[in-house]
Short mmCIF file of C-alpha atoms in Angstrom, two decimals:
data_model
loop_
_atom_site.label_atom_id
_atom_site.label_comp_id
_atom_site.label_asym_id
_atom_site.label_seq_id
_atom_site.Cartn_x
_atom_site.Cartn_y
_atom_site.Cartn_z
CA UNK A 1 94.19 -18.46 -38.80
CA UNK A 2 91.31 -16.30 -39.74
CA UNK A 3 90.28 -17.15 -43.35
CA UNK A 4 89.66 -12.87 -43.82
CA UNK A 5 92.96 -12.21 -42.77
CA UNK A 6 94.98 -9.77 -45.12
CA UNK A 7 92.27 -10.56 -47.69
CA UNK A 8 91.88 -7.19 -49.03
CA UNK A 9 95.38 -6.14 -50.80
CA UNK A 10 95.00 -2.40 -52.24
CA UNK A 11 97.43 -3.08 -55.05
CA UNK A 12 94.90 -6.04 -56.11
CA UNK A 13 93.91 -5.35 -59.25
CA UNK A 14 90.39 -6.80 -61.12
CA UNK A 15 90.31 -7.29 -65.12
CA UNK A 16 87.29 -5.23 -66.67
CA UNK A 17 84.39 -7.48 -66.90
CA UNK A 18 82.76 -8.23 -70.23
CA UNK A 19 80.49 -5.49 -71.73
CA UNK A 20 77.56 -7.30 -71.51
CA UNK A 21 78.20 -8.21 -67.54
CA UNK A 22 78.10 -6.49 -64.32
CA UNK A 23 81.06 -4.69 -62.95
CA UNK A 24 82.62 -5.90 -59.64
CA UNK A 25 85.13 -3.78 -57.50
CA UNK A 26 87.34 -5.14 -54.98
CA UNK A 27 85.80 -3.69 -51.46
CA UNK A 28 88.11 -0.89 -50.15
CA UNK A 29 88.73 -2.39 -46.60
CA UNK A 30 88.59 -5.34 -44.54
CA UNK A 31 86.22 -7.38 -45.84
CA UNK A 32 83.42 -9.04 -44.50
CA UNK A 33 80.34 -10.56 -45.51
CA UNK A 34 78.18 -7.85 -45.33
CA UNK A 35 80.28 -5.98 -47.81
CA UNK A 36 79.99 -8.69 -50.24
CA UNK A 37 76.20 -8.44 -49.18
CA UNK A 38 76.72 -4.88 -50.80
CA UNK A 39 78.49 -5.30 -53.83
CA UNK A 40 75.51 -7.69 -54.70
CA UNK A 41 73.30 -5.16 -54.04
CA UNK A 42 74.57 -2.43 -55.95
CA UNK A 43 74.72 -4.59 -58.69
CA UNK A 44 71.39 -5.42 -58.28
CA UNK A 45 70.23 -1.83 -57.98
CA UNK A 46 72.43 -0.39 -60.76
CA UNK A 47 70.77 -2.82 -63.06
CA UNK A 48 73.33 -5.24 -63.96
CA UNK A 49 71.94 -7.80 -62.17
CA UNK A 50 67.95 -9.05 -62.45
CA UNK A 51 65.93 -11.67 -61.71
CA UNK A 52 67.31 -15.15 -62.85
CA UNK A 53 70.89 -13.79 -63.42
CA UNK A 54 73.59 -15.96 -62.22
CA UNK A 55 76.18 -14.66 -60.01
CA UNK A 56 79.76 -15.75 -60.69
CA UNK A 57 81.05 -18.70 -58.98
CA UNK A 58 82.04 -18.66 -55.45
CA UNK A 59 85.87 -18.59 -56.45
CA UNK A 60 85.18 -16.03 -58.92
CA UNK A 61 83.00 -14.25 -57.05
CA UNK A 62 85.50 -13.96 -54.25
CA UNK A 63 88.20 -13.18 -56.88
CA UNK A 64 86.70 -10.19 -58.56
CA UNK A 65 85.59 -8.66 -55.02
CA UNK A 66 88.99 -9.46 -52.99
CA UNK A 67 87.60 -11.15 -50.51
CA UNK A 68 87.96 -15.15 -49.16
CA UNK A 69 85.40 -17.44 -50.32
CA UNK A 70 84.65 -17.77 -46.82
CA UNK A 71 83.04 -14.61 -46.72
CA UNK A 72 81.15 -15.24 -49.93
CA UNK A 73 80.12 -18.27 -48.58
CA UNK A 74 78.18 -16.45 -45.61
CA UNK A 75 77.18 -13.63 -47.47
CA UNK A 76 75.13 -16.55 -50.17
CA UNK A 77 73.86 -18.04 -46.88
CA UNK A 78 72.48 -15.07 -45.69
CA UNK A 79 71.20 -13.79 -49.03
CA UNK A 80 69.50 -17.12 -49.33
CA UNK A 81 67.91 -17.18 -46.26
CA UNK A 82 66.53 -13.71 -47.36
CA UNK A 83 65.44 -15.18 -50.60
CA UNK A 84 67.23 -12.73 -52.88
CA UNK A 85 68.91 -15.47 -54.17
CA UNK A 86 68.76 -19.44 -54.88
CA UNK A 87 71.21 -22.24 -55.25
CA UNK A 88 71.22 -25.29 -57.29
CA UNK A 89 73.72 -27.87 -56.68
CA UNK A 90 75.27 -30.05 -59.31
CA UNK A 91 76.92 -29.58 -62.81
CA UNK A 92 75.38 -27.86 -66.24
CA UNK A 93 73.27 -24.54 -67.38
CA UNK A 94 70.94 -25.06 -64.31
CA UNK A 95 73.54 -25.06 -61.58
CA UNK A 96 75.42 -22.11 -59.91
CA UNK A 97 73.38 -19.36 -57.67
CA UNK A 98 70.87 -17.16 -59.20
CA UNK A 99 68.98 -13.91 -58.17
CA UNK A 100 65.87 -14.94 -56.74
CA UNK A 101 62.59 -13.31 -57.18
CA UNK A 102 60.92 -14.47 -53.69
CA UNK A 103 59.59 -10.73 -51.88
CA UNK A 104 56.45 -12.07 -50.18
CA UNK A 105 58.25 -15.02 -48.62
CA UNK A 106 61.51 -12.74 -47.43
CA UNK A 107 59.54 -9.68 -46.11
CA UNK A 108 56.89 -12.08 -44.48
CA UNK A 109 59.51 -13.49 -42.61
CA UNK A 110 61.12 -10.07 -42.21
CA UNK A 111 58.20 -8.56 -40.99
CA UNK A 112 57.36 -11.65 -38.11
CA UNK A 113 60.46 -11.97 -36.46
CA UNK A 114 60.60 -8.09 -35.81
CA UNK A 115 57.36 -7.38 -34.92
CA UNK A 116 57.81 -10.83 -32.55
CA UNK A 117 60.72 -9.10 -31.34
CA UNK A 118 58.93 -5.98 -30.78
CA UNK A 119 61.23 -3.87 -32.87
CA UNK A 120 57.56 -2.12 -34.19
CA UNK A 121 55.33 -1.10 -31.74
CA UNK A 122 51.88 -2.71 -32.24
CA UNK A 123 50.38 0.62 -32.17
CA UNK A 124 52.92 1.51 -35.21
CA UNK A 125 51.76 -1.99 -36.95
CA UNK A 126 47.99 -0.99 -36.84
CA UNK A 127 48.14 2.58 -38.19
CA UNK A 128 50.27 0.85 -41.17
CA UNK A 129 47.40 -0.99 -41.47
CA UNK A 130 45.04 1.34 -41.67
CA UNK A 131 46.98 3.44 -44.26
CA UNK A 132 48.00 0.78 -45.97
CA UNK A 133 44.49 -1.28 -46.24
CA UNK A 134 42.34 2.13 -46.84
CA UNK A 135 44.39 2.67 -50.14
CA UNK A 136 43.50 -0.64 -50.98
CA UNK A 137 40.30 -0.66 -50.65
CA UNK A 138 40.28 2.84 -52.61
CA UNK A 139 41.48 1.02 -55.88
CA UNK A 140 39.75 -1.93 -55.25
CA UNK A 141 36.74 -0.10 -55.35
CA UNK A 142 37.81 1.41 -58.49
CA UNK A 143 39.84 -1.02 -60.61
CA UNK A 144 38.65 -5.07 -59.08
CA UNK A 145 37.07 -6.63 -61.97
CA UNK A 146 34.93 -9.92 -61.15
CA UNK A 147 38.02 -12.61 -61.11
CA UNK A 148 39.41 -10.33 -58.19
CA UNK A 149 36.16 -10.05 -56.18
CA UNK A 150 35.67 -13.38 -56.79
CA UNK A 151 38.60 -14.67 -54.40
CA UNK A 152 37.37 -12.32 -51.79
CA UNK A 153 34.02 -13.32 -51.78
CA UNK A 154 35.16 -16.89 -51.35
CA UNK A 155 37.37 -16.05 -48.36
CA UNK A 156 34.25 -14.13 -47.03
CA UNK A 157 32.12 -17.58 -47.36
CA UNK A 158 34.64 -19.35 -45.74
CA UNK A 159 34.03 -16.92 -42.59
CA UNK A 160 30.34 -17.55 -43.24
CA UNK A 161 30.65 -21.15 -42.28
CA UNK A 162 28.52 -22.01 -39.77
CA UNK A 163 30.55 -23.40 -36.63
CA UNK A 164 33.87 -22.37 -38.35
CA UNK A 165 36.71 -22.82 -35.64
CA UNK A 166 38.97 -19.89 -34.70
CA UNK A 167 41.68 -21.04 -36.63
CA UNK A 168 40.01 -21.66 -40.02
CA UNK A 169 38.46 -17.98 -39.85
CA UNK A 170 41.94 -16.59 -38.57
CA UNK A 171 43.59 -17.38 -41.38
CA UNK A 172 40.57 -16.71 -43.86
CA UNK A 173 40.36 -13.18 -41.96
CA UNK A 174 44.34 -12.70 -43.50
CA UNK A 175 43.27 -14.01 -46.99
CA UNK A 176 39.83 -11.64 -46.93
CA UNK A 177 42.62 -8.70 -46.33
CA UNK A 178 45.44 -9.89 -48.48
CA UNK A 179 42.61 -10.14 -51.25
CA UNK A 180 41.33 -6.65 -51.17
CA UNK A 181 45.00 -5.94 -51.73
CA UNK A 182 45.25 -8.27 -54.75
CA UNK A 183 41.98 -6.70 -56.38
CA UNK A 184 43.62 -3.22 -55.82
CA UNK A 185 45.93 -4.75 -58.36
CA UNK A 186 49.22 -2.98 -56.55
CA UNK A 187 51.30 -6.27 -55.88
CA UNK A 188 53.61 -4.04 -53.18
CA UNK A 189 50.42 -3.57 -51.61
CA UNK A 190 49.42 -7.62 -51.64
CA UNK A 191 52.76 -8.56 -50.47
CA UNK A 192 53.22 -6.23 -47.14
CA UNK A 193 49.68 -6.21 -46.22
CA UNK A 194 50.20 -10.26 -46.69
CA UNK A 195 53.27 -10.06 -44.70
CA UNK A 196 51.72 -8.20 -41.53
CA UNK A 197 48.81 -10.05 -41.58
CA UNK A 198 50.84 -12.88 -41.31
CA UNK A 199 53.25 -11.37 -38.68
CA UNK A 200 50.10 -10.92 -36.76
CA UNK A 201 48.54 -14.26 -36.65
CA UNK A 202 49.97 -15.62 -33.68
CA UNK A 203 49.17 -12.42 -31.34
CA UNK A 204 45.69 -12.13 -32.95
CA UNK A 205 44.98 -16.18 -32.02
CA UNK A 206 46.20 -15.64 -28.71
CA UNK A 207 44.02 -12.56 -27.95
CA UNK A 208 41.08 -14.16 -29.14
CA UNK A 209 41.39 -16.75 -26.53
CA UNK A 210 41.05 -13.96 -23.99
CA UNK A 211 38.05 -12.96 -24.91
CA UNK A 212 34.86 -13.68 -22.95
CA UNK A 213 32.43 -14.73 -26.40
CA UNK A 214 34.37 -15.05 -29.33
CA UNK A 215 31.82 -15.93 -31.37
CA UNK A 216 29.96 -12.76 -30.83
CA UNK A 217 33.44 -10.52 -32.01
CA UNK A 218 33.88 -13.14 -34.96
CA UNK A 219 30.25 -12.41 -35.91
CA UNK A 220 31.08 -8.56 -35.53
CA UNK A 221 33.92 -8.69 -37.45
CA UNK A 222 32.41 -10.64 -40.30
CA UNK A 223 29.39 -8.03 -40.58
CA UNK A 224 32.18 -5.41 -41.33
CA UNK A 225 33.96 -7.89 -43.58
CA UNK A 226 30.63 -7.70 -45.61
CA UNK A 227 30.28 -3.98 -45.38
CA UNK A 228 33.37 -3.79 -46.75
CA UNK A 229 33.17 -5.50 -49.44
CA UNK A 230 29.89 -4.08 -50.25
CA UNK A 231 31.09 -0.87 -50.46
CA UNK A 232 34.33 -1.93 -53.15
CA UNK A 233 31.52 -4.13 -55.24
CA UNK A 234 29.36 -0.94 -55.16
CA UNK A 235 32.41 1.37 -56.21
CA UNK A 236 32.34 3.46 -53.46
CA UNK A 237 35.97 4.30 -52.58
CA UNK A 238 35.61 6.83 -49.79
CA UNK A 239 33.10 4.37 -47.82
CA UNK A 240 35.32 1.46 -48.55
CA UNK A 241 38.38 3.36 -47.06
CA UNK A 242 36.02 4.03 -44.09
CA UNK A 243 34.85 1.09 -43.01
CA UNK A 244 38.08 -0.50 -43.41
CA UNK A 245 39.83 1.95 -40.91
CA UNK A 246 36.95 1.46 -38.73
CA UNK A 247 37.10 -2.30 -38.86
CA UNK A 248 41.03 -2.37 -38.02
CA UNK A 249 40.73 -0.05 -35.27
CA UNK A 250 37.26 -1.94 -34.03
CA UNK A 251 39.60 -5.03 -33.69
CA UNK A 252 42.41 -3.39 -32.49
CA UNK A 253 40.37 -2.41 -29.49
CA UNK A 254 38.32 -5.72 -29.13
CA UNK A 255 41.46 -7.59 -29.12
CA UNK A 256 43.86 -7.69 -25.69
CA UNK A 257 47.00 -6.74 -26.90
CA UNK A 258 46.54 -5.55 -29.90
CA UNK A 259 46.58 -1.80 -28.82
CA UNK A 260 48.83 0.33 -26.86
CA UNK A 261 46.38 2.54 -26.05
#
C-alpha cells in the first residue's frame, strides 16, 4: 500500500507553533514531495527559516505538514541534492537537518545539467554572458581594490605560462572570468558567471580540439584577457564593458559550437 495514501485528512488539525518558530500548515491536498518542497520554501522566503536553522524532525516534520514521512524523506533528498539543506547523522545539538547555505555549488550544478541538456540555447548562454560579464567589468573598474586585482592577475599569469596545456588555461580562462566578477564585489554576479563558466567547460574543451592552431586562438584570447584587465586597472568602465563583449563574442565565433549563428 502506498505510504501517501489518505495522508492528507482535512479535519487534521496542527497546534500553533511557538512564537519564536516558523509556522507549518498541513498541505490542502494530496500530498507529495514537492509540496513539502514548498512549505520549506515559504518558510524560507517568509523569513522564518535562515541559514543554519534546523528543520523539525522527520516525524515532526511530517506531523505538522500532514504528510507521511515518506514524502519528507524525498523531499530532504531532493533538497539536499540541491544543497538548500544538510544532514548530520547521529545524536546531540549538531545532529538533525539544517538549511544550508551552498548557492554556487547548487546553481553550478543547476546550470550544467540544463545547458548539457540543451534546455538554454547556446546562443541564449552567450548573450547572458555578455550582459552579465560587461556589468562586471563596469564595477570592477570602479570598486576592485588591489587584493581583488590581485587574484586576477594571477589567473592571467597562469595563462601566460609558456607551453601551458589546454586544460590548465581552460580552467584558468573560468577563474580569469569568475574573478572579474569577484572584484565587482556583487557575489550574485561571482556565483552565476562561476556557474556558466563552469557549465561551459566541457563544450569549450571539445571545440578547441577542432580547431586547426589552438595555440594561435589561446594567444588571441589571452591578448584580450590583458586588454581587459587593463582597462578595469586603469578605471575605465565603458572600455572594460567593451572589450569584454568583444572578447565573448570573438570566442563565441572562433569556437565550433559555441554559436548558433
Amino acid at each position: 500500500m502506498n505510504d501517501d495514501t489518505n495522508e492528507v485528512r482535512p479535519e487534521q488539525t496542527v497546534s500553533a507553533e511557538a512564537a519564536d518558530g516558523p509556522e507549518w500548515k498541513p498541505v490542502n491536498r494530496a500530498s507529495t514531495y514537492e509540496l513539502v518542497i514548498d512549505a520549506v520554501e515559504e518558510q524560507i522566503m517568509a523569513g522564518s527559516l535562515g541559514v543554519g536553522d534546523p528543520l523539525p524532525a522527520e516525524r515532526d516534520l511530517a506531523t505538522k505538514l500532514g504528510v507521511s514521512r515518506a514524502s519528507v524523506r524525498e523531499a530532504l533528498r531532493v533538497l539536499d541534492s540541491l544543497g538548500v539543506v544538510r544532514s548530520s547523522g547521529g545524536s546531540g545539538r549538531g545532529a538533525g537537518t539544517f538549511i544550508a547555505a551552498m548557492p554556487s555549488a547548487a546553481l553550478t550544478r543547476f546550470l550544467r545539467l540544463h545547458v548539457a541538456l540543451t534546455n538554454f540555447s547556446i546562443d541564449d548562454v552567450t548573450e547572458t554572458r555578455i550582459q552579465l560579464e560587461r556589468s562586471s567589468a563596469v564595477l570592477a573598474a570602479t570598486r576592485a581594490d588591489k587584493d581583488a586585482l590581485a587574484e586576477v592577475n594571477a589567473q592571467l599569469a597562469m595563462m601566460d605560462t609558456p607551453g601551458i596545456s589546454l586544460e590548465t588555461f581552460n580552467d584558468a580562462d573560468t577563474a580569469f572570468h569568475v574573478a572579474i566578477a569577484q572584484a565587482a564585489g556583487n557575489q550574485l554576479f561571482s556565483d552565476l558567471t562561476g556557474a556558466i563558466r563552469t557549465s561551459l567547460r566541457k563544450s569549450i574543451f571539445s571545440s578547441f580540439s577542432r580547431v586547426d592552431d589552438p595555440q594561435a586562438l589561446m594567444s588571441q584570447l589571452q591578448a584580450q584577457h590583458h586588454q581587459i584587465l587593463d582597462a578595469i586597472v586603469a578605471g575605465d568602465a565603458d572600455e572594460a564593458a567593451r572589450v569584454t563583449e568583444e572578447h565573448i563574442r570573438f570566442a563565441a565565433s572562433r569556437l565550433p559550437g559555441l554559436s548558433e549563428t
